[in-house]
């Protein structure tokens, strides 16, 4: 169970709060993690009927969580924690003082300020918190991504927040770091002796990191059209995953040691400048197409105006260090793709010498698939002899670790884990300012070069795997994308 705390959610009735934060806190309530005295303050510009709002939240939670997960008495104890406050962040009035007085009832408590707001308001909000004496020594602030629009604006925002909160009280959330399989990637790499000796360019041919989504804009038109896939997904989620795959083992699994190693990876990322964007990157935008048999509109139709914003990015990246010399990292993300799937695929090199004759069949290279979602799990593809055959015939068989099958009742909620980490003051799954800075320093030149070199935004049909050029990016290296699909079950064929 946590210690006593107060959490103040700015944008408390917004989309993120309703879809992610409140369900995460409620799950913690159900699991008995929340201290009985903990309070949740939901801030919004206007608060009308509080009973109606509570009923709305109850409905949201019941819809999101399975019904048998929502016993009435638990809901009552959760509802009792909630206090609504109406507050206009841009106006200084007595309502700030009201919030300050509420928090001052428990000055010793850990205090979490969750800024579920546009980043342009972070500075003002922190300044107001400071002016109303709400920032105590036990206070921390949580910032959502993407932090800024480019390196310069991100630095600016970080400096504004940094005037009021020390770096070790700033939690930059990247919910991918809270996903169960991402945690398990660390366990795989650092709790097993067998992988580490192979985890380098001598044994690994290439790595793929791919996050494909079926959803389109989901009504976030204004935000998304400003951001695009590069800022929304690559600058943060994809590069964070890349860091965890590629980093050296940290001395300890603690924030500072992990950060030191992640920074080295980001520093070693080879810049992609100027005309290199044409051979190393692909950007695309979905047009009308069929998703699971249903026709869906294109990006521009959803947006209702013209736009050059990319909804798909594929990149061939390199990490210039001893471990990864010569190993391409293919990164890909896109909306309205054929399947929702997030995975890291480690492709090993072929065996040094094939001792089998042609009749044994093709010798595929080993592949380790680390599936973040859906059906979280890991699968190692290895070659084995076909059973019950007199002659030597080889087949690829999967060694599976399906978390859903292996661990009963797993319910991984990245926000739940990350919020508990904030409350427990554990920074190890959060991005440091320097990481965000280096990530921007790598993506900014790519986006600038796209514009300068007139690199086209290629159309792709909704329901496809992106523009043809994305497949060609790998084909020209005699490789191909691992395109989702169900992780194969390990079943021996018996005849
Ligand atoms: C968010 C992006 O950070 O991640 C969204 O802003 C995206 O555009 C989402 O849809 C994907 O998260 P998940 O956990 O559903 O893969």
PDB file of N, CA, C and O in Angstrom, residues 92-166:
ATOM      1  N   UNK A  92      -5.842  34.285 -12.464  1.00  0.00           N
ATOM      2  CA  UNK A  92      -5.472  34.260 -11.048  1.00  0.00           C
ATOM      3  C   UNK A  92      -6.692  34.738 -10.263  1.00  0.00           C
ATOM      4  O   UNK A  92      -7.074  35.908 -10.366  1.00  0.00           O
ATOM      5  N   UNK A  93      -7.301  33.864  -9.533  1.00  0.00           N
ATOM      6  CA  UNK A  93      -8.418  34.286  -8.693  1.00  0.00           C
ATOM      7  C   UNK A  93      -8.423  33.464  -7.412  1.00  0.00           C
ATOM      8  O   UNK A  93      -7.513  32.647  -7.171  1.00  0.00           O
ATOM      9  N   UNK A  94      -9.456  33.664  -6.597  1.00  0.00           N
ATOM     10  CA  UNK A  94      -9.465  33.058  -5.260  1.00  0.00           C
ATOM     11  C   UNK A  94      -9.548  31.528  -5.309  1.00  0.00           C
ATOM     12  O   UNK A  94      -9.291  30.863  -4.304  1.00  0.00           O
ATOM     13  N   UNK A  95      -9.864  30.963  -6.485  1.00  0.00           N
ATOM     14  CA  UNK A  95     -10.005  29.511  -6.524  1.00  0.00           C
ATOM     15  C   UNK A  95      -8.660  28.799  -6.323  1.00  0.00           C
ATOM     16  O   UNK A  95      -8.594  27.709  -5.782  1.00  0.00           O
ATOM     17  N   UNK A  96      -7.579  29.461  -6.747  1.00  0.00           N
ATOM     18  CA  UNK A  96      -6.240  28.896  -6.497  1.00  0.00           C
ATOM     19  C   UNK A  96      -6.009  28.805  -4.988  1.00  0.00           C
ATOM     20  O   UNK A  96      -5.473  27.818  -4.487  1.00  0.00           O
ATOM     21  N   UNK A  97      -6.409  29.875  -4.312  1.00  0.00           N
ATOM     22  CA  UNK A  97      -6.228  29.908  -2.868  1.00  0.00           C
ATOM     23  C   UNK A  97      -7.034  28.786  -2.213  1.00  0.00           C
ATOM     24  O   UNK A  97      -6.570  28.116  -1.291  1.00  0.00           O
ATOM     25  N   UNK A  98      -8.249  28.552  -2.758  1.00  0.00           N
ATOM     26  CA  UNK A  98      -9.105  27.488  -2.219  1.00  0.00           C
ATOM     27  C   UNK A  98      -8.401  26.135  -2.318  1.00  0.00           C
ATOM     28  O   UNK A  98      -8.363  25.367  -1.346  1.00  0.00           O
ATOM     29  N   UNK A  99      -7.804  25.867  -3.473  1.00  0.00           N
ATOM     30  CA  UNK A  99      -7.091  24.590  -3.653  1.00  0.00           C
ATOM     31  C   UNK A  99      -5.916  24.512  -2.680  1.00  0.00           C
ATOM     32  O   UNK A  99      -5.678  23.490  -2.030  1.00  0.00           O
ATOM     33  N   UNK A 100      -5.216  25.636  -2.579  1.00  0.00           N
ATOM     34  CA  UNK A 100      -4.049  25.672  -1.699  1.00  0.00           C
ATOM     35  C   UNK A 100      -4.455  25.347  -0.253  1.00  0.00           C
ATOM     36  O   UNK A 100      -3.774  24.580   0.442  1.00  0.00           O
ATOM     37  N   UNK A 101      -5.575  25.881   0.178  1.00  0.00           N
ATOM     38  CA  UNK A 101      -6.019  25.622   1.558  1.00  0.00           C
ATOM     39  C   UNK A 101      -6.380  24.152   1.764  1.00  0.00           C
ATOM     40  O   UNK A 101      -6.080  23.570   2.808  1.00  0.00           O
ATOM     41  N   UNK A 102      -7.012  23.572   0.738  1.00  0.00           N
ATOM     42  CA  UNK A 102      -7.342  22.136   0.853  1.00  0.00           C
ATOM     43  C   UNK A 102      -6.064  21.311   1.034  1.00  0.00           C
ATOM     44  O   UNK A 102      -5.989  20.416   1.878  1.00  0.00           O
ATOM     45  N   UNK A 103      -5.056  21.612   0.203  1.00  0.00           N
ATOM     46  CA  UNK A 103      -3.823  20.826   0.272  1.00  0.00           C
ATOM     47  C   UNK A 103      -3.092  21.077   1.592  1.00  0.00           C
ATOM     48  O   UNK A 103      -2.480  20.169   2.163  1.00  0.00           O
ATOM     49  N   UNK A 104      -3.212  22.316   2.076  1.00  0.00           N
ATOM     50  CA  UNK A 104      -2.496  22.676   3.313  1.00  0.00           C
ATOM     51  C   UNK A 104      -3.048  21.936   4.535  1.00  0.00           C
ATOM     52  O   UNK A 104      -2.404  21.905   5.581  1.00  0.00           O
ATOM     53  N   UNK A 105      -4.207  21.300   4.392  1.00  0.00           N
ATOM     54  CA  UNK A 105      -4.715  20.504   5.524  1.00  0.00           C
ATOM     55  C   UNK A 105      -3.756  19.362   5.861  1.00  0.00           C
ATOM     56  O   UNK A 105      -3.748  18.849   6.972  1.00  0.00           O
ATOM     57  N   UNK A 106      -2.980  18.938   4.855  1.00  0.00           N
ATOM     58  CA  UNK A 106      -2.029  17.834   5.090  1.00  0.00           C
ATOM     59  C   UNK A 106      -0.680  18.202   4.490  1.00  0.00           C
ATOM     60  O   UNK A 106      -0.273  17.649   3.465  1.00  0.00           O
ATOM     61  N   UNK A 107       0.026  19.137   5.122  1.00  0.00           N
ATOM     62  CA  UNK A 107       1.260  19.645   4.515  1.00  0.00           C
ATOM     63  C   UNK A 107       2.351  18.589   4.365  1.00  0.00           C
ATOM     64  O   UNK A 107       3.219  18.707   3.512  1.00  0.00           O
ATOM     65  N   UNK A 108       2.311  17.545   5.196  1.00  0.00           N
ATOM     66  CA  UNK A 108       3.389  16.546   5.205  1.00  0.00           C
ATOM     67  C   UNK A 108       3.224  15.500   4.100  1.00  0.00           C
ATOM     68  O   UNK A 108       4.147  14.749   3.825  1.00  0.00           O
ATOM     69  N   UNK A 109       2.070  15.473   3.475  1.00  0.00           N
ATOM     70  CA  UNK A 109       1.793  14.394   2.510  1.00  0.00           C
ATOM     71  C   UNK A 109       2.567  14.517   1.207  1.00  0.00           C
ATOM     72  O   UNK A 109       2.861  15.623   0.778  1.00  0.00           O
ATOM     73  N   UNK A 110       2.773  13.372   0.572  1.00  0.00           N
ATOM     74  CA  UNK A 110       3.292  13.419  -0.797  1.00  0.00           C
ATOM     75  C   UNK A 110       2.200  14.034  -1.678  1.00  0.00           C
ATOM     76  O   UNK A 110       1.027  13.724  -1.501  1.00  0.00           O
ATOM     77  N   UNK A 111       2.651  14.883  -2.601  1.00  0.00           N
ATOM     78  CA  UNK A 111       1.696  15.591  -3.442  1.00  0.00           C
ATOM     79  C   UNK A 111       2.072  15.393  -4.904  1.00  0.00           C
ATOM     80  O   UNK A 111       3.217  15.636  -5.275  1.00  0.00           O
ATOM     81  N   UNK A 112       1.106  14.962  -5.684  1.00  0.00           N
ATOM     82  CA  UNK A 112       1.392  14.754  -7.102  1.00  0.00           C
ATOM     83  C   UNK A 112       0.525  15.711  -7.917  1.00  0.00           C
ATOM     84  O   UNK A 112      -0.702  15.711  -7.777  1.00  0.00           O
ATOM     85  N   UNK A 113       1.170  16.520  -8.751  1.00  0.00           N
ATOM     86  CA  UNK A 113       0.420  17.386  -9.664  1.00  0.00           C
ATOM     87  C   UNK A 113       0.516  16.763 -11.051  1.00  0.00           C
ATOM     88  O   UNK A 113       1.616  16.670 -11.602  1.00  0.00           O
ATOM     89  N   UNK A 114      -0.592  16.304 -11.579  1.00  0.00           N
ATOM     90  CA  UNK A 114      -0.586  15.667 -12.890  1.00  0.00           C
ATOM     91  C   UNK A 114      -1.094  16.692 -13.900  1.00  0.00           C
ATOM     92  O   UNK A 114      -2.255  17.092 -13.848  1.00  0.00           O
ATOM     93  N   UNK A 115      -0.219  17.116 -14.819  1.00  0.00           N
ATOM     94  CA  UNK A 115      -0.609  18.154 -15.771  1.00  0.00           C
ATOM     95  C   UNK A 115      -1.124  17.516 -17.067  1.00  0.00           C
ATOM     96  O   UNK A 115      -0.375  17.305 -18.015  1.00  0.00           O
ATOM     97  N   UNK A 116      -2.391  17.180 -17.065  1.00  0.00           N
ATOM     98  CA  UNK A 116      -2.994  16.630 -18.279  1.00  0.00           C
ATOM     99  C   UNK A 116      -3.551  17.813 -19.077  1.00  0.00           C
ATOM    100  O   UNK A 116      -4.761  18.009 -19.193  1.00  0.00           O
ATOM    101  N   UNK A 117      -2.607  18.601 -19.581  1.00  0.00           N
ATOM    102  CA  UNK A 117      -2.913  19.898 -20.199  1.00  0.00           C
ATOM    103  C   UNK A 117      -2.036  20.073 -21.433  1.00  0.00           C
ATOM    104  O   UNK A 117      -1.025  19.389 -21.559  1.00  0.00           O
ATOM    105  N   UNK A 118      -2.374  21.020 -22.315  1.00  0.00           N
ATOM    106  CA  UNK A 118      -1.424  21.310 -23.398  1.00  0.00           C
ATOM    107  C   UNK A 118      -0.106  21.812 -22.791  1.00  0.00           C
ATOM    108  O   UNK A 118      -0.126  22.593 -21.835  1.00  0.00           O
ATOM    109  N   UNK A 119       1.035  21.358 -23.312  1.00  0.00           N
ATOM    110  CA  UNK A 119       2.328  21.746 -22.743  1.00  0.00           C
ATOM    111  C   UNK A 119       2.520  23.264 -22.656  1.00  0.00           C
ATOM    112  O   UNK A 119       3.260  23.743 -21.796  1.00  0.00           O
ATOM    113  N   UNK A 120       1.828  24.014 -23.518  1.00  0.00           N
ATOM    114  CA  UNK A 120       1.997  25.471 -23.467  1.00  0.00           C
ATOM    115  C   UNK A 120       1.507  26.025 -22.117  1.00  0.00           C
ATOM    116  O   UNK A 120       1.857  27.147 -21.748  1.00  0.00           O
ATOM    117  N   UNK A 121       0.732  25.248 -21.370  1.00  0.00           N
ATOM    118  CA  UNK A 121       0.231  25.738 -20.079  1.00  0.00           C
ATOM    119  C   UNK A 121       1.065  25.248 -18.886  1.00  0.00           C
ATOM    120  O   UNK A 121       0.781  25.598 -17.742  1.00  0.00           O
ATOM    121  N   UNK A 122       2.068  24.420 -19.156  1.00  0.00           N
ATOM    122  CA  UNK A 122       2.840  23.851 -18.039  1.00  0.00           C
ATOM    123  C   UNK A 122       3.508  24.946 -17.195  1.00  0.00           C
ATOM    124  O   UNK A 122       3.468  24.922 -15.973  1.00  0.00           O
ATOM    125  N   UNK A 123       4.148  25.897 -17.902  1.00  0.00           N
ATOM    126  CA  UNK A 123       4.901  26.943 -17.197  1.00  0.00           C
ATOM    127  C   UNK A 123       3.982  27.751 -16.293  1.00  0.00           C
ATOM    128  O   UNK A 123       4.254  27.910 -15.086  1.00  0.00           O
ATOM    129  N   UNK A 124       2.890  28.260 -16.855  1.00  0.00           N
ATOM    130  CA  UNK A 124       1.956  29.079 -16.079  1.00  0.00           C
ATOM    131  C   UNK A 124       1.410  28.295 -14.889  1.00  0.00           C
ATOM    132  O   UNK A 124       1.281  28.829 -13.779  1.00  0.00           O
ATOM    133  N   UNK A 125       1.071  27.044 -15.138  1.00  0.00           N
ATOM    134  CA  UNK A 125       0.486  26.236 -14.056  1.00  0.00           C
ATOM    135  C   UNK A 125       1.484  26.097 -12.902  1.00  0.00           C
ATOM    136  O   UNK A 125       1.135  26.299 -11.737  1.00  0.00           O
ATOM    137  N   UNK A 126       2.726  25.779 -13.240  1.00  0.00           N
ATOM    138  CA  UNK A 126       3.737  25.602 -12.185  1.00  0.00           C
ATOM    139  C   UNK A 126       3.954  26.918 -11.447  1.00  0.00           C
ATOM    140  O   UNK A 126       4.114  26.939 -10.215  1.00  0.00           O
ATOM    141  N   UNK A 127       3.953  28.008 -12.190  1.00  0.00           N
ATOM    142  CA  UNK A 127       4.155  29.313 -11.557  1.00  0.00           C
ATOM    143  C   UNK A 127       3.020  29.600 -10.568  1.00  0.00           C
ATOM    144  O   UNK A 127       3.256  30.045  -9.442  1.00  0.00           O
ATOM    145  N   UNK A 128       1.797  29.302 -10.981  1.00  0.00           N
ATOM    146  CA  UNK A 128       0.662  29.531 -10.084  1.00  0.00           C
ATOM    147  C   UNK A 128       0.716  28.627  -8.855  1.00  0.00           C
ATOM    148  O   UNK A 128       0.383  29.048  -7.746  1.00  0.00           O
ATOM    149  N   UNK A 129       1.140  27.394  -9.062  1.00  0.00           N
ATOM    150  CA  UNK A 129       1.267  26.488  -7.904  1.00  0.00           C
ATOM    151  C   UNK A 129       2.272  27.074  -6.917  1.00  0.00           C
ATOM    152  O   UNK A 129       2.060  27.077  -5.704  1.00  0.00           O
ATOM    153  N   UNK A 130       3.344  27.600  -7.479  1.00  0.00           N
ATOM    154  CA  UNK A 130       4.388  28.186  -6.627  1.00  0.00           C
ATOM    155  C   UNK A 130       3.868  29.433  -5.915  1.00  0.00           C
ATOM    156  O   UNK A 130       4.050  29.586  -4.707  1.00  0.00           O
ATOM    157  N   UNK A 131       3.199  30.303  -6.665  1.00  0.00           N
ATOM    158  CA  UNK A 131       2.713  31.553  -6.068  1.00  0.00           C
ATOM    159  C   UNK A 131       1.699  31.313  -4.960  1.00  0.00           C
ATOM    160  O   UNK A 131       1.504  32.153  -4.104  1.00  0.00           O
ATOM    161  N   UNK A 132       1.048  30.149  -5.028  1.00  0.00           N
ATOM    162  CA  UNK A 132       0.061  29.859  -3.975  1.00  0.00           C
ATOM    163  C   UNK A 132       0.593  28.838  -2.977  1.00  0.00           C
ATOM    164  O   UNK A 132      -0.185  28.164  -2.288  1.00  0.00           O
ATOM    165  N   UNK A 133       1.914  28.753  -2.912  1.00  0.00           N
ATOM    166  CA  UNK A 133       2.591  27.924  -1.891  1.00  0.00           C
ATOM    167  C   UNK A 133       2.141  26.473  -1.875  1.00  0.00           C
ATOM    168  O   UNK A 133       2.008  25.867  -0.812  1.00  0.00           O
ATOM    169  N   UNK A 134       1.901  25.936  -3.038  1.00  0.00           N
ATOM    170  CA  UNK A 134       1.446  24.540  -3.054  1.00  0.00           C
ATOM    171  C   UNK A 134       2.590  23.560  -3.290  1.00  0.00           C
ATOM    172  O   UNK A 134       2.410  22.358  -3.157  1.00  0.00           O
ATOM    173  N   UNK A 135       3.751  24.074  -3.685  1.00  0.00           N
ATOM    174  CA  UNK A 135       4.860  23.145  -3.981  1.00  0.00           C
ATOM    175  C   UNK A 135       5.676  22.912  -2.713  1.00  0.00           C
ATOM    176  O   UNK A 135       6.434  23.774  -2.273  1.00  0.00           O
ATOM    177  N   UNK A 136       5.472  21.756  -2.121  1.00  0.00           N
ATOM    178  CA  UNK A 136       6.206  21.419  -0.895  1.00  0.00           C
ATOM    179  C   UNK A 136       7.417  20.573  -1.264  1.00  0.00           C
ATOM    180  O   UNK A 136       7.584  20.193  -2.432  1.00  0.00           O
ATOM    181  N   UNK A 137       8.209  20.217  -0.258  1.00  0.00           N
ATOM    182  CA  UNK A 137       9.387  19.377  -0.528  1.00  0.00           C
ATOM    183  C   UNK A 137       8.959  17.991  -0.998  1.00  0.00           C
ATOM    184  O   UNK A 137       9.726  17.275  -1.626  1.00  0.00           O
ATOM    185  N   UNK A 138       7.725  17.593  -0.700  1.00  0.00           N
ATOM    186  CA  UNK A 138       7.234  16.256  -1.094  1.00  0.00           C
ATOM    187  C   UNK A 138       6.415  16.315  -2.375  1.00  0.00           C
ATOM    188  O   UNK A 138       5.674  15.404  -2.673  1.00  0.00           O
ATOM    189  N   UNK A 139       6.531  17.400  -3.128  1.00  0.00           N
ATOM    190  CA  UNK A 139       5.693  17.521  -4.327  1.00  0.00           C
ATOM    191  C   UNK A 139       6.425  17.030  -5.569  1.00  0.00           C
ATOM    192  O   UNK A 139       7.633  17.184  -5.684  1.00  0.00           O
ATOM    193  N   UNK A 140       5.657  16.448  -6.484  1.00  0.00           N
ATOM    194  CA  UNK A 140       6.211  16.083  -7.777  1.00  0.00           C
ATOM    195  C   UNK A 140       5.212  16.474  -8.863  1.00  0.00           C
ATOM    196  O   UNK A 140       4.020  16.625  -8.594  1.00  0.00           O
ATOM    197  N   UNK A 141       5.732  16.610 -10.068  1.00  0.00           N
ATOM    198  CA  UNK A 141       4.863  17.008 -11.169  1.00  0.00           C
ATOM    199  C   UNK A 141       4.992  15.974 -12.293  1.00  0.00           C
ATOM    200  O   UNK A 141       6.081  15.459 -12.540  1.00  0.00           O
ATOM    201  N   UNK A 142       3.866  15.643 -12.905  1.00  0.00           N
ATOM    202  CA  UNK A 142       3.885  14.662 -13.992  1.00  0.00           C
ATOM    203  C   UNK A 142       3.547  15.386 -15.293  1.00  0.00           C
ATOM    204  O   UNK A 142       2.551  16.105 -15.371  1.00  0.00           O
ATOM    205  N   UNK A 143       4.395  15.189 -16.309  1.00  0.00           N
ATOM    206  CA  UNK A 143       4.206  15.856 -17.603  1.00  0.00           C
ATOM    207  C   UNK A 143       3.908  14.813 -18.673  1.00  0.00           C
ATOM    208  O   UNK A 143       4.554  13.771 -18.719  1.00  0.00           O
ATOM    209  N   UNK A 144       2.954  15.120 -19.515  1.00  0.00           N
ATOM    210  CA  UNK A 144       2.593  14.198 -20.591  1.00  0.00           C
ATOM    211  C   UNK A 144       3.415  14.510 -21.845  1.00  0.00           C
ATOM    212  O   UNK A 144       3.847  15.631 -22.057  1.00  0.00           O
ATOM    213  N   UNK A 145       3.587  13.543 -22.712  1.00  0.00           N
ATOM    214  CA  UNK A 145       4.247  13.743 -23.992  1.00  0.00           C
ATOM    215  C   UNK A 145       3.225  14.124 -25.068  1.00  0.00           C
ATOM    216  O   UNK A 145       2.040  13.874 -24.838  1.00  0.00           O
ATOM    217  N   UNK A 146       3.613  14.627 -26.226  1.00  0.00           N
ATOM    218  CA  UNK A 146       4.983  15.045 -26.523  1.00  0.00           C
ATOM    219  C   UNK A 146       5.235  16.396 -25.862  1.00  0.00           C
ATOM    220  O   UNK A 146       4.369  17.264 -25.853  1.00  0.00           O
ATOM    221  N   UNK A 147       6.420  16.499 -25.306  1.00  0.00           N
ATOM    222  CA  UNK A 147       6.783  17.701 -24.589  1.00  0.00           C
ATOM    223  C   UNK A 147       7.334  18.694 -25.602  1.00  0.00           C
ATOM    224  O   UNK A 147       8.486  18.618 -25.992  1.00  0.00           O
ATOM    225  N   UNK A 148       6.472  19.569 -26.076  1.00  0.00           N
ATOM    226  CA  UNK A 148       6.937  20.551 -27.051  1.00  0.00           C
ATOM    227  C   UNK A 148       6.743  20.076 -28.468  1.00  0.00           C
ATOM    228  O   UNK A 148       6.184  19.003 -28.733  1.00  0.00           O
ATOM    229  N   UNK A 149       7.267  20.888 -29.369  1.00  0.00           N
ATOM    230  CA  UNK A 149       7.041  20.688 -30.794  1.00  0.00           C
ATOM    231  C   UNK A 149       8.366  20.343 -31.484  1.00  0.00           C
ATOM    232  O   UNK A 149       8.411  19.713 -32.517  1.00  0.00           O
ATOM    233  N   UNK A 150       9.436  20.790 -30.858  1.00  0.00           N
ATOM    234  CA  UNK A 150      10.778  20.507 -31.370  1.00  0.00           C
ATOM    235  C   UNK A 150      11.746  20.698 -30.200  1.00  0.00           C
ATOM    236  O   UNK A 150      11.321  20.966 -29.072  1.00  0.00           O
ATOM    237  N   UNK A 151      13.043  20.573 -30.509  1.00  0.00           N
ATOM    238  CA  UNK A 151      14.026  20.617 -29.421  1.00  0.00           C
ATOM    239  C   UNK A 151      13.948  21.944 -28.664  1.00  0.00           C
ATOM    240  O   UNK A 151      13.988  21.991 -27.435  1.00  0.00           O
ATOM    241  N   UNK A 152      13.799  23.009 -29.424  1.00  0.00           N
ATOM    242  CA  UNK A 152      13.820  24.334 -28.799  1.00  0.00           C
ATOM    243  C   UNK A 152      12.609  24.534 -27.874  1.00  0.00           C
ATOM    244  O   UNK A 152      12.756  24.936 -26.716  1.00  0.00           O
ATOM    245  N   UNK A 153      11.418  24.206 -28.386  1.00  0.00           N
ATOM    246  CA  UNK A 153      10.231  24.431 -27.552  1.00  0.00           C
ATOM    247  C   UNK A 153      10.233  23.472 -26.360  1.00  0.00           C
ATOM    248  O   UNK A 153       9.788  23.828 -25.265  1.00  0.00           O
ATOM    249  N   UNK A 154      10.754  22.254 -26.553  1.00  0.00           N
ATOM    250  CA  UNK A 154      10.811  21.310 -25.429  1.00  0.00           C
ATOM    251  C   UNK A 154      11.749  21.851 -24.351  1.00  0.00           C
ATOM    252  O   UNK A 154      11.450  21.785 -23.151  1.00  0.00           O
ATOM    253  N   UNK A 155      12.878  22.400 -24.782  1.00  0.00           N
ATOM    254  CA  UNK A 155      13.825  22.977 -23.807  1.00  0.00           C
ATOM    255  C   UNK A 155      13.194  24.114 -23.036  1.00  0.00           C
ATOM    256  O   UNK A 155      13.403  24.272 -21.833  1.00  0.00           O
ATOM    257  N   UNK A 156      12.450  24.890 -23.789  1.00  0.00           N
ATOM    258  CA  UNK A 156      11.791  26.026 -23.185  1.00  0.00           C
ATOM    259  C   UNK A 156      10.817  25.568 -22.081  1.00  0.00           C
ATOM    260  O   UNK A 156      10.838  26.061 -20.957  1.00  0.00           O
ATOM    261  N   UNK A 157       9.998  24.576 -22.424  1.00  0.00           N
ATOM    262  CA  UNK A 157       9.010  24.068 -21.451  1.00  0.00           C
ATOM    263  C   UNK A 157       9.733  23.456 -20.255  1.00  0.00           C
ATOM    264  O   UNK A 157       9.380  23.700 -19.097  1.00  0.00           O
ATOM    265  N   UNK A 158      10.765  22.663 -20.541  1.00  0.00           N
ATOM    266  CA  UNK A 158      11.504  22.037 -19.439  1.00  0.00           C
ATOM    267  C   UNK A 158      12.107  23.085 -18.520  1.00  0.00           C
ATOM    268  O   UNK A 158      12.133  22.918 -17.302  1.00  0.00           O
ATOM    269  N   UNK A 159      12.594  24.182 -19.116  1.00  0.00           N
ATOM    270  CA  UNK A 159      13.189  25.236 -18.275  1.00  0.00           C
ATOM    271  C   UNK A 159      12.118  25.918 -17.444  1.00  0.00           C
ATOM    272  O   UNK A 159      12.335  26.216 -16.261  1.00  0.00           O
ATOM    273  N   UNK A 160      10.951  26.137 -18.054  1.00  0.00           N
ATOM    274  CA  UNK A 160       9.880  26.796 -17.281  1.00  0.00           C
ATOM    275  C   UNK A 160       9.478  25.941 -16.083  1.00  0.00           C
ATOM    276  O   UNK A 160       9.354  26.433 -14.968  1.00  0.00           O
ATOM    277  N   UNK A 161       9.302  24.638 -16.321  1.00  0.00           N
ATOM    278  CA  UNK A 161       8.913  23.752 -15.213  1.00  0.00           C
ATOM    279  C   UNK A 161      10.068  23.654 -14.215  1.00  0.00           C
ATOM    280  O   UNK A 161       9.864  23.652 -12.997  1.00  0.00           O
ATOM    281  N   UNK A 162      11.285  23.617 -14.761  1.00  0.00           N
ATOM    282  CA  UNK A 162      12.481  23.489 -13.925  1.00  0.00           C
ATOM    283  C   UNK A 162      12.703  24.666 -12.975  1.00  0.00           C
ATOM    284  O   UNK A 162      13.459  24.569 -12.011  1.00  0.00           O
ATOM    285  N   UNK A 163      12.061  25.787 -13.236  1.00  0.00           N
ATOM    286  CA  UNK A 163      12.184  26.928 -12.308  1.00  0.00           C
ATOM    287  C   UNK A 163      11.493  26.620 -10.978  1.00  0.00           C
ATOM    288  O   UNK A 163      11.822  27.187  -9.951  1.00  0.00           O
ATOM    289  N   UNK A 164      10.543  25.716 -11.004  1.00  0.00           N
ATOM    290  CA  UNK A 164       9.734  25.474  -9.797  1.00  0.00           C
ATOM    291  C   UNK A 164       9.888  24.065  -9.221  1.00  0.00           C
ATOM    292  O   UNK A 164       9.601  23.849  -8.051  1.00  0.00           O
ATOM    293  N   UNK A 165      10.295  23.123 -10.065  1.00  0.00           N
ATOM    294  CA  UNK A 165      10.472  21.744  -9.575  1.00  0.00           C
ATOM    295  C   UNK A 165      11.894  21.289  -9.911  1.00  0.00           C
ATOM    296  O   UNK A 165      12.333  21.462 -11.055  1.00  0.00           O
ATOM    297  N   UNK A 166      12.583  20.665  -8.952  1.00  0.00           N
ATOM    298  CA  UNK A 166      13.898  20.104  -9.301  1.00  0.00           C
ATOM    299  C   UNK A 166      13.716  18.916 -10.243  1.00  0.00           C
ATOM    300  O   UNK A 166      12.645  18.299 -10.276  1.00  0.00           O
TER     301      UNK A 166
END
